[in-house]
Amino acid sequence: AQSVAQPEDQVNVAEGNPLTVKCTYSVSGNPYLFWYVQYPNRGLQFLLKYITGDNLVKGSYGFEAEFNKSQTSFHLKKPSALVSDSALYFCAVRGQTGANNLFFGTGTRLTVIP
Amino acid sequence: DTGVSQNPRHKITKRGQNVTFRCDPISEHNRLYWYRQTLGQGPEFLTYFQNEAQLEKSRLLSDRFSAERPKGSFSTLEIQRTEQGDSAMYLCASSQSIIPWGHFGPGTRLTVT
């Protein structure tokens, strides 16, 4: 069975500091992994995805994520946080190979403190 | 690219009433997905269309739920005899890729009183 865990409900970081939002996954076959951001009363905005290739994936708004197969992790990172990065972040994994749906984590609320 | 649009954005209804939501995908996206998001949770998959064919339905999609995508363009999601547990954000996404990452719409927030 496939699943995604976001172990932190809340992450606080000072503006200008690096940020990390953690995600671990469990899936059979090769994982397709995604990060989305959600602002209040808005839909999900795609940030980045890992399908294959380089373990370090760069995405929108300066975010990047590192795929670690041995640790089954896909942590989201940004070198220097902005107040505008404050939002709800979701990690997702495609269901089993060939599936047409994504399984989402429960989300991590990121607050960047000015 | 005008993005995925959903209407209405908000819907308040009384328990037992029927509601219908509409999703307009990005033009030429042949894949369309519906998800439901309850407070404090991540989105949960409901159903998937490829063109006009509904190819996959989650067990979450009870008999009171029905979705259509006539002519492979817009899609509708209907909930009959709404219950308070149906209160959620209903998200639509579309994709041209076989990889179901999609572009998400702003969602329809349903409140059942």
Short mmCIF file of C-alpha atoms in Angstrom, two decimals:
data_model
loop_
_atom_site.label_atom_id
_atom_site.label_comp_id
_atom_site.label_asym_id
_atom_site.label_seq_id
_atom_site.Cartn_x
_atom_site.Cartn_y
_atom_site.Cartn_z
CA ALA A 1 0.00 0.00 0.00
CA GLN A 2 1.15 3.51 -0.70
CA SER A 3 1.36 6.25 1.89
CA VAL A 4 2.97 9.55 2.63
CA ALA A 5 4.00 10.87 6.03
CA GLN A 6 4.65 14.46 6.90
CA PRO A 7 5.88 14.16 10.48
CA GLU A 8 5.61 17.85 11.34
CA ASP A 9 2.25 19.58 11.47
CA GLN A 10 3.94 22.95 11.90
CA VAL A 11 7.34 24.36 10.97
CA ASN A 12 8.47 27.80 12.04
CA VAL A 13 11.51 29.46 10.53
CA ALA A 14 12.94 32.96 10.63
CA GLU A 15 12.95 34.97 7.44
CA GLY A 16 16.22 34.52 5.59
CA ASN A 17 17.00 31.19 7.22
CA PRO A 18 16.98 27.91 5.32
CA LEU A 19 13.82 25.84 5.60
CA THR A 20 13.11 22.13 5.38
CA VAL A 21 9.72 20.45 5.25
CA LYS A 22 9.97 16.71 5.72
CA CYS A 23 8.25 13.93 3.80
CA THR A 24 8.67 10.18 3.82
CA TYR A 25 6.84 7.77 1.57
CA SER A 26 5.96 4.15 1.08
CA VAL A 27 5.07 2.84 -2.36
CA SER A 28 5.62 -0.25 -4.41
CA GLY A 29 7.64 0.23 -7.54
CA ASN A 30 9.40 3.40 -8.55
CA PRO A 31 8.05 6.43 -6.68
CA TYR A 32 6.66 9.47 -8.42
CA LEU A 33 6.82 12.23 -5.81
CA PHE A 34 5.35 15.70 -5.72
CA TRP A 35 5.19 18.82 -3.60
CA TYR A 36 2.28 21.24 -3.62
CA VAL A 37 1.61 24.47 -1.74
CA GLN A 38 -1.80 25.72 -0.65
CA TYR A 39 -2.59 29.27 0.36
CA PRO A 40 -5.74 30.05 2.39
CA ASN A 41 -8.97 29.39 0.48
CA ARG A 42 -7.01 28.46 -2.61
CA GLY A 43 -6.41 25.30 -4.54
CA LEU A 44 -3.13 23.47 -4.71
CA GLN A 45 -0.21 24.93 -6.60
CA PHE A 46 2.36 22.55 -8.01
CA LEU A 47 5.93 23.17 -6.82
CA LEU A 48 8.02 20.30 -8.13
CA LYS A 49 8.11 16.63 -8.92
CA TYR A 50 10.52 13.73 -8.98
CA ILE A 51 10.00 11.09 -11.63
CA THR A 52 13.47 9.88 -12.43
CA GLY A 53 16.99 11.21 -12.85
CA ASP A 54 18.85 13.63 -10.61
CA ASN A 55 18.00 13.20 -6.95
CA LEU A 56 17.95 16.97 -6.44
CA VAL A 57 14.91 18.49 -8.06
CA LYS A 58 14.47 22.20 -8.52
CA GLY A 59 11.05 23.75 -8.64
CA SER A 60 9.08 26.96 -8.49
CA TYR A 61 9.76 29.94 -6.23
CA GLY A 62 13.29 28.78 -5.35
CA PHE A 63 12.19 25.51 -3.78
CA GLU A 64 14.02 22.25 -4.26
CA ALA A 65 13.64 18.74 -2.96
CA GLU A 66 16.01 15.86 -2.49
CA PHE A 67 14.96 12.32 -3.28
CA ASN A 68 16.62 9.78 -1.00
CA LYS A 69 15.76 6.25 -1.95
CA SER A 70 17.47 4.54 0.98
CA GLN A 71 15.64 6.72 3.49
CA THR A 72 12.44 6.83 1.40
CA SER A 73 12.37 10.56 1.87
CA PHE A 74 11.62 13.57 -0.30
CA HIS A 75 12.24 16.63 1.84
CA LEU A 76 11.40 20.09 0.56
CA LYS A 77 14.03 22.77 1.01
CA LYS A 78 14.71 26.40 0.35
CA PRO A 79 17.99 28.20 1.11
CA SER A 80 16.42 31.44 2.32
CA ALA A 81 12.83 31.64 3.53
CA LEU A 82 10.50 34.51 2.69
CA VAL A 83 7.49 35.64 4.71
CA SER A 84 5.43 35.00 1.58
CA ASP A 85 6.40 31.30 1.76
CA SER A 86 4.08 30.93 4.75
CA ALA A 87 1.47 28.42 3.63
CA LEU A 88 0.37 24.79 3.84
CA TYR A 89 2.65 22.33 2.07
CA PHE A 90 1.63 18.89 0.87
CA CYS A 91 3.79 16.00 -0.22
CA ALA A 92 2.20 13.45 -2.55
CA VAL A 93 3.07 10.15 -4.16
CA ARG A 94 1.50 8.48 -7.11
CA GLY A 95 -0.38 5.36 -6.27
CA GLN A 96 0.88 2.02 -7.38
CA THR A 97 2.60 1.80 -10.75
CA GLY A 98 0.23 2.92 -13.44
CA ALA A 99 -2.26 4.43 -11.03
CA ASN A 100 -4.11 7.58 -11.96
CA ASN A 101 -4.25 9.18 -8.56
CA LEU A 102 -2.03 10.80 -5.99
CA PHE A 103 -1.85 10.05 -2.27
CA PHE A 104 -1.29 13.16 -0.20
CA GLY A 105 0.21 13.66 3.21
CA THR A 106 -1.68 15.54 5.88
CA GLY A 107 0.23 18.72 5.23
CA THR A 108 2.76 20.88 7.05
CA ARG A 109 2.00 24.45 7.91
CA LEU A 110 5.04 26.62 7.34
CA THR A 111 5.26 29.94 9.12
CA VAL A 112 8.10 32.28 8.24
CA ILE A 113 8.67 34.80 11.01
CA PRO A 114 9.79 38.28 9.96
CA ASP B 1 -3.53 28.87 -20.28
CA THR B 2 -6.39 30.20 -18.20
CA GLY B 3 -6.09 27.51 -15.56
CA VAL B 4 -8.65 25.14 -14.11
CA SER B 5 -11.82 26.88 -13.01
CA GLN B 6 -14.45 25.63 -10.60
CA ASN B 7 -17.93 26.89 -9.85
CA PRO B 8 -19.35 27.76 -7.49
CA ARG B 9 -16.50 28.65 -5.16
CA HIS B 10 -18.69 28.28 -2.13
CA LYS B 11 -21.93 26.38 -1.56
CA ILE B 12 -24.01 26.21 1.57
CA THR B 13 -26.81 23.71 1.54
CA LYS B 14 -29.14 22.02 3.95
CA ARG B 15 -28.79 18.38 4.74
CA GLY B 16 -30.73 16.25 2.32
CA GLN B 17 -30.46 18.64 -0.62
CA ASN B 18 -28.68 17.84 -3.86
CA VAL B 19 -25.74 19.90 -5.06
CA THR B 20 -23.79 20.03 -8.30
CA PHE B 21 -20.34 21.42 -8.89
CA ARG B 22 -18.69 22.23 -12.17
CA CYS B 23 -15.07 22.01 -13.24
CA ASP B 24 -13.66 23.48 -16.43
CA PRO B 25 -10.22 22.02 -17.11
CA ILE B 26 -7.40 23.58 -19.03
CA SER B 27 -8.35 23.30 -22.66
CA GLU B 28 -7.00 20.24 -24.43
CA HIS B 29 -6.24 18.48 -21.14
CA ASN B 30 -7.75 15.07 -21.65
CA ARG B 31 -7.35 13.90 -18.05
CA LEU B 32 -9.50 15.21 -15.24
CA TYR B 33 -9.49 14.35 -11.55
CA TRP B 34 -11.73 15.10 -8.59
CA TYR B 35 -10.40 15.19 -5.04
CA ARG B 36 -11.97 15.97 -1.68
CA GLN B 37 -10.18 17.78 1.10
CA THR B 38 -11.51 17.92 4.62
CA LEU B 39 -10.21 20.26 7.29
CA GLY B 40 -6.73 19.33 8.47
CA GLN B 41 -6.28 16.63 5.86
CA GLY B 42 -4.64 16.30 2.51
CA PRO B 43 -6.75 15.87 -0.61
CA GLU B 44 -8.24 12.42 -1.18
CA PHE B 45 -8.80 11.04 -4.64
CA LEU B 46 -12.40 10.60 -5.74
CA THR B 47 -12.47 9.87 -9.45
CA TYR B 48 -10.61 10.13 -12.75
CA PHE B 49 -11.69 10.76 -16.32
CA GLN B 50 -9.79 10.28 -19.50
CA ASN B 51 -11.69 12.23 -22.12
CA GLU B 52 -15.34 11.40 -21.42
CA ALA B 53 -14.68 8.01 -19.88
CA GLN B 54 -14.72 7.66 -16.11
CA LEU B 55 -11.92 5.16 -15.65
CA GLU B 56 -11.42 5.08 -11.93
CA LYS B 57 -13.54 5.68 -8.84
CA SER B 58 -12.43 5.70 -5.24
CA ARG B 59 -14.30 3.80 -2.58
CA LEU B 60 -14.92 7.24 -1.08
CA LEU B 61 -17.33 7.89 -3.94
CA SER B 62 -20.52 6.52 -2.45
CA ASP B 63 -23.72 5.90 -4.37
CA ARG B 64 -24.83 9.44 -3.56
CA PHE B 65 -21.97 10.83 -5.62
CA SER B 66 -21.92 10.90 -9.39
CA ALA B 67 -19.54 12.54 -11.79
CA GLU B 68 -19.78 13.12 -15.50
CA ARG B 69 -17.66 14.59 -18.22
CA PRO B 70 -19.79 14.88 -21.32
CA LYS B 71 -17.87 15.34 -24.54
CA GLY B 72 -14.61 15.21 -22.63
CA SER B 73 -14.65 18.88 -21.73
CA PHE B 74 -16.07 20.21 -18.47
CA SER B 75 -17.03 17.90 -15.65
CA THR B 76 -19.76 17.93 -13.03
CA LEU B 77 -19.81 16.33 -9.61
CA GLU B 78 -23.23 15.82 -8.06
CA ILE B 79 -23.93 14.88 -4.49
CA GLN B 80 -27.44 13.67 -3.73
CA ARG B 81 -29.07 13.80 -0.30
CA THR B 82 -26.15 15.68 1.21
CA GLU B 83 -24.95 14.81 4.69
CA GLN B 84 -22.95 16.90 7.13
CA GLY B 85 -19.99 14.63 6.53
CA ASP B 86 -19.92 15.81 2.93
CA SER B 87 -18.75 19.23 4.08
CA ALA B 88 -15.35 19.65 2.47
CA MET B 89 -13.39 21.37 -0.25
CA TYR B 90 -13.89 19.66 -3.60
CA LEU B 91 -10.90 20.07 -5.88
CA CYS B 92 -10.65 19.45 -9.57
CA ALA B 93 -7.41 18.95 -11.48
CA SER B 94 -6.58 18.39 -15.11
CA SER B 95 -3.55 17.06 -16.90
CA GLN B 96 -2.28 16.28 -20.32
CA SER B 97 0.34 13.95 -18.98
CA ILE B 98 -0.07 10.32 -18.10
CA ILE B 99 1.54 11.26 -14.80
CA PRO B 100 -1.32 12.43 -12.59
CA TRP B 101 0.23 15.54 -11.16
CA GLY B 102 -2.21 17.96 -12.72
CA HIS B 103 -3.12 21.58 -12.44
CA PHE B 104 -5.56 22.11 -9.60
CA GLY B 105 -8.48 24.47 -9.59
CA PRO B 106 -9.36 26.77 -6.67
CA GLY B 107 -11.90 24.32 -5.31
CA THR B 108 -15.54 24.45 -4.27
CA ARG B 109 -16.10 24.66 -0.55
CA LEU B 110 -19.28 22.84 0.46
CA THR B 111 -20.91 23.42 3.81
CA VAL B 112 -23.83 21.19 4.74
CA THR B 113 -25.92 22.55 7.60
#
